[in-house]
Structure formats: C-alpha cells, structure tokens
PDB file of C-alpha atoms in Angstrom:
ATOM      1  CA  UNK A   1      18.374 -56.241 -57.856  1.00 54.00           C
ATOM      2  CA  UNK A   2      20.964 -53.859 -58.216  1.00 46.00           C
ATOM      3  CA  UNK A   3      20.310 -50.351 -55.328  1.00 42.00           C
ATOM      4  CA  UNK A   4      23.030 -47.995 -56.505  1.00 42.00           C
ATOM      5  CA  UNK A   5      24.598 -45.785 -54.317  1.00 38.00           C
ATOM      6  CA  UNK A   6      24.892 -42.022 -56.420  1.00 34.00           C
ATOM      7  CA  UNK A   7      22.680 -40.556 -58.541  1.00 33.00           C
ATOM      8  CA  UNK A   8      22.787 -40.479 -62.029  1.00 37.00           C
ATOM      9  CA  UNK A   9      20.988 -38.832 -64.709  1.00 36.00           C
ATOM     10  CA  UNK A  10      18.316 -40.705 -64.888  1.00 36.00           C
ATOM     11  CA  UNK A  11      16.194 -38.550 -62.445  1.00 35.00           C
ATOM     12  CA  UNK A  12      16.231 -35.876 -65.114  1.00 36.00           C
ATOM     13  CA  UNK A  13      14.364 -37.846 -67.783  1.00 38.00           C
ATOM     14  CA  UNK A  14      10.773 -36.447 -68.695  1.00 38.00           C
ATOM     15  CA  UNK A  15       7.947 -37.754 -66.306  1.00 40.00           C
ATOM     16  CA  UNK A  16       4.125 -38.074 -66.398  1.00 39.00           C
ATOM     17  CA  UNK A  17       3.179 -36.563 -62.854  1.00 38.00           C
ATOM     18  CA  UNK A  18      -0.411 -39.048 -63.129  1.00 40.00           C
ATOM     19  CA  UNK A  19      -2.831 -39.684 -59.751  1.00 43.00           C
ATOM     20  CA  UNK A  20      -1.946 -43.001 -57.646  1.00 52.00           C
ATOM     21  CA  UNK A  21      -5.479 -43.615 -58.345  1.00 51.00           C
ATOM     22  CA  UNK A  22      -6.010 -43.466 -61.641  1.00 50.00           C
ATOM     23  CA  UNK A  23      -2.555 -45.621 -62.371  1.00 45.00           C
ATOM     24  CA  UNK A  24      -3.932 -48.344 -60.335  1.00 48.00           C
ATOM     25  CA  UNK A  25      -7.255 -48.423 -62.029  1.00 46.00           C
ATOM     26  CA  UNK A  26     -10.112 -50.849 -61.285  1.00 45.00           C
ATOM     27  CA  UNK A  27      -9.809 -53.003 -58.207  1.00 43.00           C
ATOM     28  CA  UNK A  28      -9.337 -56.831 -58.355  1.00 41.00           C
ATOM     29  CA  UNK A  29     -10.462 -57.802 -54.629  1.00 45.00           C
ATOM     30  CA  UNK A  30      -8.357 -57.832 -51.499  1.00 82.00           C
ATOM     31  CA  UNK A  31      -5.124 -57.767 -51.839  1.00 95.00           C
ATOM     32  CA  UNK A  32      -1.968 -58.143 -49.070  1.00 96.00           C
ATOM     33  CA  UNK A  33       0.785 -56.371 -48.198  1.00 97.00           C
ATOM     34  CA  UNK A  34       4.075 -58.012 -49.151  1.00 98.00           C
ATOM     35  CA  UNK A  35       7.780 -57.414 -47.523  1.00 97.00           C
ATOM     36  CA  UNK A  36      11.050 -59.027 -49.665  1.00 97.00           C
ATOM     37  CA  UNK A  37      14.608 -58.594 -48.772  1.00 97.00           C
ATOM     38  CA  UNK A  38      17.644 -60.393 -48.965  1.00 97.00           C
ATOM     39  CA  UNK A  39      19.839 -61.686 -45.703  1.00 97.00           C
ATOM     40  CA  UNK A  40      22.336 -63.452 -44.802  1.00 98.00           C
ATOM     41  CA  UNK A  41      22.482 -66.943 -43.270  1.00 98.00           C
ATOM     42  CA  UNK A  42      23.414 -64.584 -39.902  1.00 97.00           C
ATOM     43  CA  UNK A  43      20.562 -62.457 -40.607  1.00 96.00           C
ATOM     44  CA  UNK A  44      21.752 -58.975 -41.808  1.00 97.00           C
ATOM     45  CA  UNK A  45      20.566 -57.153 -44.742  1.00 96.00           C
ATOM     46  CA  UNK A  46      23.422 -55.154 -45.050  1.00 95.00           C
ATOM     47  CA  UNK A  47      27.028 -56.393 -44.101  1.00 96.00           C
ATOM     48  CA  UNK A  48      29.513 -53.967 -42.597  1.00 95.00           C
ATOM     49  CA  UNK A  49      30.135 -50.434 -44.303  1.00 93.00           C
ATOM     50  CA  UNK A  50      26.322 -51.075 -45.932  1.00 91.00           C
ATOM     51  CA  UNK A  51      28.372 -53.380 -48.168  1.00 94.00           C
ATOM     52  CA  UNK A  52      25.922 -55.989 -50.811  1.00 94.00           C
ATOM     53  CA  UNK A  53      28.503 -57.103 -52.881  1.00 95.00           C
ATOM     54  CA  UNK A  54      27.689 -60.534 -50.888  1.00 96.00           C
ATOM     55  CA  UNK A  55      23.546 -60.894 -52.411  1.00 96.00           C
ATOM     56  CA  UNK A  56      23.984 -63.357 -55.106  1.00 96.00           C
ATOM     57  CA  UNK A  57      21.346 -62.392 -57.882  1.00 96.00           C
ATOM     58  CA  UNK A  58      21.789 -64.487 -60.543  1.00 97.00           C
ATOM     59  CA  UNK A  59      19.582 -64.127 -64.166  1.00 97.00           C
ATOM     60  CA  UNK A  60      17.586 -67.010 -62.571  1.00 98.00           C
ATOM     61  CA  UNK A  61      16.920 -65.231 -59.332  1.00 98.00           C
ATOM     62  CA  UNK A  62      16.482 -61.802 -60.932  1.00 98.00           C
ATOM     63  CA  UNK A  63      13.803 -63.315 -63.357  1.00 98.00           C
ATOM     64  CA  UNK A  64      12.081 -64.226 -60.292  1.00 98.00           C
ATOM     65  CA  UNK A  65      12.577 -60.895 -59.018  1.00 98.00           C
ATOM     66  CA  UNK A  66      10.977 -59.748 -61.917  1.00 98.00           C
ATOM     67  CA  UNK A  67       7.913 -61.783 -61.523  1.00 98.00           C
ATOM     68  CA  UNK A  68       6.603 -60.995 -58.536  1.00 98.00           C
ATOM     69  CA  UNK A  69       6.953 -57.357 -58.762  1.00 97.00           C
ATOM     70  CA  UNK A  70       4.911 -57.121 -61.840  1.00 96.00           C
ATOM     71  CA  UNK A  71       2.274 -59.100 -59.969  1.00 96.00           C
ATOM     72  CA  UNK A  72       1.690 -56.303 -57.213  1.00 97.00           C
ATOM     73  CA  UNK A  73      -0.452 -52.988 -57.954  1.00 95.00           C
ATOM     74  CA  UNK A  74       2.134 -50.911 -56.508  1.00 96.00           C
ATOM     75  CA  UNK A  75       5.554 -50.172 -54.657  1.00 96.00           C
ATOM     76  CA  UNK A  76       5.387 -48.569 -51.168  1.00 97.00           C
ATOM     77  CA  UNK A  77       9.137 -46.636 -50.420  1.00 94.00           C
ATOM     78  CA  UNK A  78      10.859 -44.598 -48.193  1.00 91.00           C
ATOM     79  CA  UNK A  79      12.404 -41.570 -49.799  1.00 90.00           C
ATOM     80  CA  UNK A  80      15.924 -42.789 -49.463  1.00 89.00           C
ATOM     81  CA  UNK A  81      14.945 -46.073 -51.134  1.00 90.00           C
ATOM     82  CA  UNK A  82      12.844 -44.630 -53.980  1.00 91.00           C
ATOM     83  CA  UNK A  83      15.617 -42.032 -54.495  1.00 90.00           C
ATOM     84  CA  UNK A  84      18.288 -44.592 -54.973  1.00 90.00           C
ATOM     85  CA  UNK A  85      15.695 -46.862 -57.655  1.00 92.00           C
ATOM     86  CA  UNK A  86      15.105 -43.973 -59.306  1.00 91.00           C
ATOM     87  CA  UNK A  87      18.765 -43.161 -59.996  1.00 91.00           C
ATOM     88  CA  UNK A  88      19.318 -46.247 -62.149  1.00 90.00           C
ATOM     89  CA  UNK A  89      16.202 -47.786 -63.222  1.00 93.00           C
ATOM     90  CA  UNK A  90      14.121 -45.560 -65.453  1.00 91.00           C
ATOM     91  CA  UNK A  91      17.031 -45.692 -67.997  1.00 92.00           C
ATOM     92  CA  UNK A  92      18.840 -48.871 -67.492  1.00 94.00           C
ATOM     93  CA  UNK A  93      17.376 -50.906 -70.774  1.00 94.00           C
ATOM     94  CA  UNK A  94      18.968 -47.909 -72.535  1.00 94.00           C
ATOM     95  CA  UNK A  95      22.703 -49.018 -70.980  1.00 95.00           C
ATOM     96  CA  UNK A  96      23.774 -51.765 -73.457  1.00 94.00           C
ATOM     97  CA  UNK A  97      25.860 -53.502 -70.503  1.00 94.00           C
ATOM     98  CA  UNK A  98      22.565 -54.639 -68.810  1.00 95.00           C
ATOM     99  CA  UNK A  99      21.667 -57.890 -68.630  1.00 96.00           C
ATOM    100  CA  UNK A 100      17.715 -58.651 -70.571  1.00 96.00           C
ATOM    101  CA  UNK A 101      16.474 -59.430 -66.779  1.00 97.00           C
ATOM    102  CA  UNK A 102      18.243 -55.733 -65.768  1.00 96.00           C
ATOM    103  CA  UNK A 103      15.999 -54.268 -68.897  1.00 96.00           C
ATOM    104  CA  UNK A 104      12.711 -55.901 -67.767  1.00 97.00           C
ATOM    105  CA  UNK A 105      13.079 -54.914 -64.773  1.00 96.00           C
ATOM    106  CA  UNK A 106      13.861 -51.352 -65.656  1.00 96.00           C
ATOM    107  CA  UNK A 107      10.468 -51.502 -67.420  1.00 96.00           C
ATOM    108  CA  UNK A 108       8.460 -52.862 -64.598  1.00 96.00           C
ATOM    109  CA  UNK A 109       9.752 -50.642 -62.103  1.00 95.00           C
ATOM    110  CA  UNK A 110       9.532 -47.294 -64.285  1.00 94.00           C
ATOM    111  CA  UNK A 111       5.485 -47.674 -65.061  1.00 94.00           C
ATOM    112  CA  UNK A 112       4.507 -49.225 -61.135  1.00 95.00           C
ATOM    113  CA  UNK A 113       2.611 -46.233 -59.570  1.00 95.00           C
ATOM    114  CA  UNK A 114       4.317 -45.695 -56.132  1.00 95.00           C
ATOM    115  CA  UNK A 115       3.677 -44.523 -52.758  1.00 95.00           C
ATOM    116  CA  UNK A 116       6.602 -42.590 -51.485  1.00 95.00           C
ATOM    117  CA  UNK A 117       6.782 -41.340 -47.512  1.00 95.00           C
ATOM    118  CA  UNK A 118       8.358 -38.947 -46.569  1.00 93.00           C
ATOM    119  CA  UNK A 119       7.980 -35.368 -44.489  1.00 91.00           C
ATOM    120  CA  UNK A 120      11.105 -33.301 -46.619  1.00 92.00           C
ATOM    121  CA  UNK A 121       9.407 -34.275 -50.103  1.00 89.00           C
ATOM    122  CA  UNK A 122       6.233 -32.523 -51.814  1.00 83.00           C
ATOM    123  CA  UNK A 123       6.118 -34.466 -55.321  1.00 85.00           C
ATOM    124  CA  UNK A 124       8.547 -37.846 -56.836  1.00 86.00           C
ATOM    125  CA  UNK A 125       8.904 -38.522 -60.300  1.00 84.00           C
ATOM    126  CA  UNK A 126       8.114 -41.695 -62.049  1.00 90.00           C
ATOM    127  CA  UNK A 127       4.489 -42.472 -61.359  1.00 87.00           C
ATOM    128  CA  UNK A 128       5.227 -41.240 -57.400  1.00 90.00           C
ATOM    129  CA  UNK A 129       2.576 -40.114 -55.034  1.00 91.00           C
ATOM    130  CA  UNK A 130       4.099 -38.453 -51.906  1.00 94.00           C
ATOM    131  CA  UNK A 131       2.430 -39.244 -48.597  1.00 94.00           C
ATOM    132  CA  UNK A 132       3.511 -37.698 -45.163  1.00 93.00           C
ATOM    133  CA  UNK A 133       2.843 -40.663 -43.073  1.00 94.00           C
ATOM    134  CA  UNK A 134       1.525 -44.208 -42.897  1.00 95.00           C
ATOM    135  CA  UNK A 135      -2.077 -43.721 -42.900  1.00 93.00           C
ATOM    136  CA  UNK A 136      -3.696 -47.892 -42.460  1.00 94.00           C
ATOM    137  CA  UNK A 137      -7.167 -46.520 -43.902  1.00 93.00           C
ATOM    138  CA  UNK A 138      -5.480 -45.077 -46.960  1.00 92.00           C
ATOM    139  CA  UNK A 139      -3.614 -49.038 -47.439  1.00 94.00           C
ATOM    140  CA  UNK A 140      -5.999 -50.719 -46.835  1.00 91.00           C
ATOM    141  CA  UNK A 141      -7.649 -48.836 -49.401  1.00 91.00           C
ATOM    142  CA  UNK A 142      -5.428 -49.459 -52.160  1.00 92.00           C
ATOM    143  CA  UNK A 143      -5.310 -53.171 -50.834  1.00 93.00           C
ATOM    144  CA  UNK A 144      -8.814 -53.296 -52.512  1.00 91.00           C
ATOM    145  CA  UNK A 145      -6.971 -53.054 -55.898  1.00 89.00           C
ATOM    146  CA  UNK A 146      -4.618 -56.342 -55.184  1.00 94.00           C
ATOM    147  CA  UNK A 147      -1.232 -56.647 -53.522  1.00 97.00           C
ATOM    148  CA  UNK A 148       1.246 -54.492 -52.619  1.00 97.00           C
ATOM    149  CA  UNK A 149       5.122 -54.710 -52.496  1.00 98.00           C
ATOM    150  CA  UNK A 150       6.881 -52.610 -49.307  1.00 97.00           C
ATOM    151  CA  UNK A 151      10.300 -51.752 -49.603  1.00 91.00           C
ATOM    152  CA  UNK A 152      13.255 -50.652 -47.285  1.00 86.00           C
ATOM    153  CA  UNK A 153      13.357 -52.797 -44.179  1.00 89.00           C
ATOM    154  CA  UNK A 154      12.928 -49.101 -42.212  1.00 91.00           C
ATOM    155  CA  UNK A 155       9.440 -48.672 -43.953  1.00 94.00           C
ATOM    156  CA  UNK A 156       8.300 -52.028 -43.147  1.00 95.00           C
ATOM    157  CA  UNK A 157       9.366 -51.614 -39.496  1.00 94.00           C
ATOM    158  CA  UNK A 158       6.407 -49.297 -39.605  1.00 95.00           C
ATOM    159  CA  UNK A 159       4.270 -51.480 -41.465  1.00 96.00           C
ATOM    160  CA  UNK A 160       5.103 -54.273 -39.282  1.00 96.00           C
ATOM    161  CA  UNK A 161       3.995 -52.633 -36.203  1.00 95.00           C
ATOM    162  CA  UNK A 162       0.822 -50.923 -37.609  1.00 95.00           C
ATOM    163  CA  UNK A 163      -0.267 -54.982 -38.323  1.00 95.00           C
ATOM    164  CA  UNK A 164      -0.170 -54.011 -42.155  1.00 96.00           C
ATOM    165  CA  UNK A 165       1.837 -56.761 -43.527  1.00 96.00           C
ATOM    166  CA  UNK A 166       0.911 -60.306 -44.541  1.00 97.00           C
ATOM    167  CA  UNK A 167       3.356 -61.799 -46.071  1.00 97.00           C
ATOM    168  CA  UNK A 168       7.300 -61.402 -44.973  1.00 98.00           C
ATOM    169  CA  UNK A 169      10.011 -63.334 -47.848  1.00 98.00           C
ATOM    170  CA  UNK A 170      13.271 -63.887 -46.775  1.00 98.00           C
ATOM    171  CA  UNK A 171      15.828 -64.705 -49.482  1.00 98.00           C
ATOM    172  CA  UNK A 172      18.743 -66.036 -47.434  1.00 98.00           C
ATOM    173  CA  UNK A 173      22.052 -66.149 -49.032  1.00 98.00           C
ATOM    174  CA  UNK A 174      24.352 -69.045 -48.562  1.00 98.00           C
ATOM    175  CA  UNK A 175      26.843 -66.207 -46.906  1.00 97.00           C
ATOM    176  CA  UNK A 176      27.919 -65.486 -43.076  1.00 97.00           C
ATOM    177  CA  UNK A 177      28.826 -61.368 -43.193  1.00 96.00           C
ATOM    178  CA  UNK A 178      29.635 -61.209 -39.470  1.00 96.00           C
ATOM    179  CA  UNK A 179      28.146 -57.851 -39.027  1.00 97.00           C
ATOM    180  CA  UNK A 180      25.406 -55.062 -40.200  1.00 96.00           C
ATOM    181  CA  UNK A 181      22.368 -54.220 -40.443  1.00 95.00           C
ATOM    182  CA  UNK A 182      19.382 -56.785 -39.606  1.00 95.00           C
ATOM    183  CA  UNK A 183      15.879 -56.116 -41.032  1.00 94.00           C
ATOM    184  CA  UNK A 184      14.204 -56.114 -37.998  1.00 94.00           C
ATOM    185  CA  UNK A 185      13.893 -54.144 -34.610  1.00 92.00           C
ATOM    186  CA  UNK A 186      15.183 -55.834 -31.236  1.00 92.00           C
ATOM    187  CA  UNK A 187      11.522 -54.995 -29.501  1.00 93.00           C
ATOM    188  CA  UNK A 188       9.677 -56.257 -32.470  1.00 94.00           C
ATOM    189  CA  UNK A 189       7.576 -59.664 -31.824  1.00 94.00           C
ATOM    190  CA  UNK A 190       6.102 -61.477 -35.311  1.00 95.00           C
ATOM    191  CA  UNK A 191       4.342 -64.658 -35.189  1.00 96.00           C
ATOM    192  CA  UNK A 192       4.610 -66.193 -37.940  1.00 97.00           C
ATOM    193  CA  UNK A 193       3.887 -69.482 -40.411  1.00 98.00           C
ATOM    194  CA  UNK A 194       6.098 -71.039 -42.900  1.00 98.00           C
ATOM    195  CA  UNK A 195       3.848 -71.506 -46.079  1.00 98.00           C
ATOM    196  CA  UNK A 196       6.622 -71.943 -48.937  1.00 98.00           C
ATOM    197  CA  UNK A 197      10.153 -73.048 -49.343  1.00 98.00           C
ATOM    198  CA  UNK A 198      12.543 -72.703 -52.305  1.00 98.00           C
ATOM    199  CA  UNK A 199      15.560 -73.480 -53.267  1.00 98.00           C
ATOM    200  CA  UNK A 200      17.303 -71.310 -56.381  1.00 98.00           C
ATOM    201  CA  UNK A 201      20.456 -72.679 -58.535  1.00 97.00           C
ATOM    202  CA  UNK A 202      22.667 -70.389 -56.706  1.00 97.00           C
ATOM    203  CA  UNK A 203      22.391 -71.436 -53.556  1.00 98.00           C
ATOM    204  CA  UNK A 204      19.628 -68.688 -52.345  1.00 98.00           C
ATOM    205  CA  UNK A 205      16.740 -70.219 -50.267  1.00 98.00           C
ATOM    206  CA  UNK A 206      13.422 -68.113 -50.457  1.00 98.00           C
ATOM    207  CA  UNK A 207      11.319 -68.736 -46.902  1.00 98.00           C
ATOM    208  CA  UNK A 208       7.710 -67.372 -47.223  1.00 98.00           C
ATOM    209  CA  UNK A 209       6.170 -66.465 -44.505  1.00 98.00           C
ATOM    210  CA  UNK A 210       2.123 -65.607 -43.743  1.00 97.00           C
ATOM    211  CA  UNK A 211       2.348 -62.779 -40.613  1.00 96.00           C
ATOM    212  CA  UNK A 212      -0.502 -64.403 -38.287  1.00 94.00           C
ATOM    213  CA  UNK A 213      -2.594 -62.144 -36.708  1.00 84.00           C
TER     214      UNK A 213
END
C-alpha cells in the first residue's frame, strides 16, 4: 500500500465528524486484534533513509491488501501514521493514474471508523476518534464488535506489550536491505505459532502468526 511522505490536499476535503460507536454499529462476537507489515528477508520494515521503494505490492498482493482490511471493524493508528493515510487516500480514486486496487482501497480506508492516539491531537478527520492513550478495557471493548487492524509497528509495540494482539502477519519480501528499521523492540519476547503460510506471484511470502498467551 502506498504511505506517502507530504501532505496533500486531500486533508482539506469535507468530513463527517460521526462517534466511533455508532460507525461500528452492532457487535458480531469477539473479535482479535490484528498486526500486518511488510519486511525484509533481514527483517526491517524500513531500509536505510526510511526508504520502501524495496516492498513489492503488486495488483495481486494489493487485492489481498484490500481484503482483509475490509474484513476488520476498524483501524487503530498512531498520529504520524494516520496523518500520512490521510494525505493520499480519501481522494486517490479521484487521481486517474491509480490503479482499480489503489481506488478500492481509497474507498475502504476513507469510510473505516478509526482510533487515532495521540497526546498533541484533540479531533482527526475521516471517521477518526482521538484517544490519549491505550486504554485495554476500551479494546477490548470494541473487540466485541469483530476484529481489529493495528497499524505503525510503534503502536503495536504498545499493543504487543499490553498482551492486546492475536494475530502478528509478516509479509516478507524476497529483498536483503542491509539496514533500518525492524518492527520490533530488542527487550520484547513473543511466543508465537505458525498457523498459515502463503506464497504470492511476486515472490512475497505471508507468515501468520497466532500470539500465544
């Protein structure tokens, strides 16, 4: 998925400031809390000067993309991430050089009620809710209404060590960067079980892991 790196106009459209709770609407049963990001065979997230121009996100991978997010009940983001999603994605099926799977997208991401943290932040467009910290009684709540999707590897640090996530996805891409930024903290300790392997046309492996407890 493409994460710009400067704002752009979007962030000016029109908005309907609407109640997490209401967006989400009736619950479905327990839900989980889901972590995704891309690395490379060496493990970083990020190669050298925050450089991504290595993920390989093909239509076939970015369909897949597309999937799963629509399956959660929400998007849970740091304020840096949700600030650089919301500089390209509430417009981009207007740009006629995107790609159908770059429209969809646009779509799904635009209407999912979110959960932005953050302490400089009192309100965030596009269906955000602003909360101050991460509260485990307020997720689990929404967990009652089905899964949720936890982005920025910084985020899920937290999530990680509150015991809030249950399923970690690794896409690794058939790439050695040398150097970066790895998704996860030297002093943190996961157990966890392999429960799906996958293979994409371009080479990308998806690893799915269940966080044991």
């Amino acid at each position: 998925l493409k994460v710009p790196q400067a704002a752009q106009d979007a962030a000016q459209a029109p908005q309907r400031p609407l109640a997490l709770a209401a967006l989400l609407g009736q619950g479905r049963g327990m839900g989980r809390v889901l972590f995704s990001i891309s690395v490379s065979v060496d493990g970083f997230f990020e190669g050298p000067d925050r450089d991504l121009s290595w993920h390989r996100v093909d239509e076939e991978l970015h369909q897949h993309f597309n999937d799963e997010s629509r399956r959660v009940r929400a998007f849970l983001e740091g304020r840096v991430t949700h600030e650089l999603m919301a500089a390209y994605w509430p417009t981009a099926d207007t740009d006629p050089s995107s790609a159908p799977v770059e429209k969809e997208f646009a779509g799904i991401w635009r209407d999912m009620p979110k959960v932005v943290y953050s302490t400089t932040i009192s309100e965030a467009g596009w269906n955000g809710t602003v909360s101050r910290e991460v509260d485990p009684v307020a997720v689990r709540r929404l967990l009652d209404q089905g899964d949720l999707a936890v982005g920025g590897p910084l985020l899920a640090q937290t999530f990680l060590r509150l015991g809030l996530v249950d399923e970690v996805r690794l896409y690794v891409h058939p790439v050695v960067v040398g150097a970066g930024r790895r998704p996860f903290a030297d002093d943190l300790s996961l157990d966890l079980r392999l429960d799906e392997t996958r293979a994409f046309g371009n080479g990308v492996t998806l690893l799915r892991y269940a966080v044991r407890r």
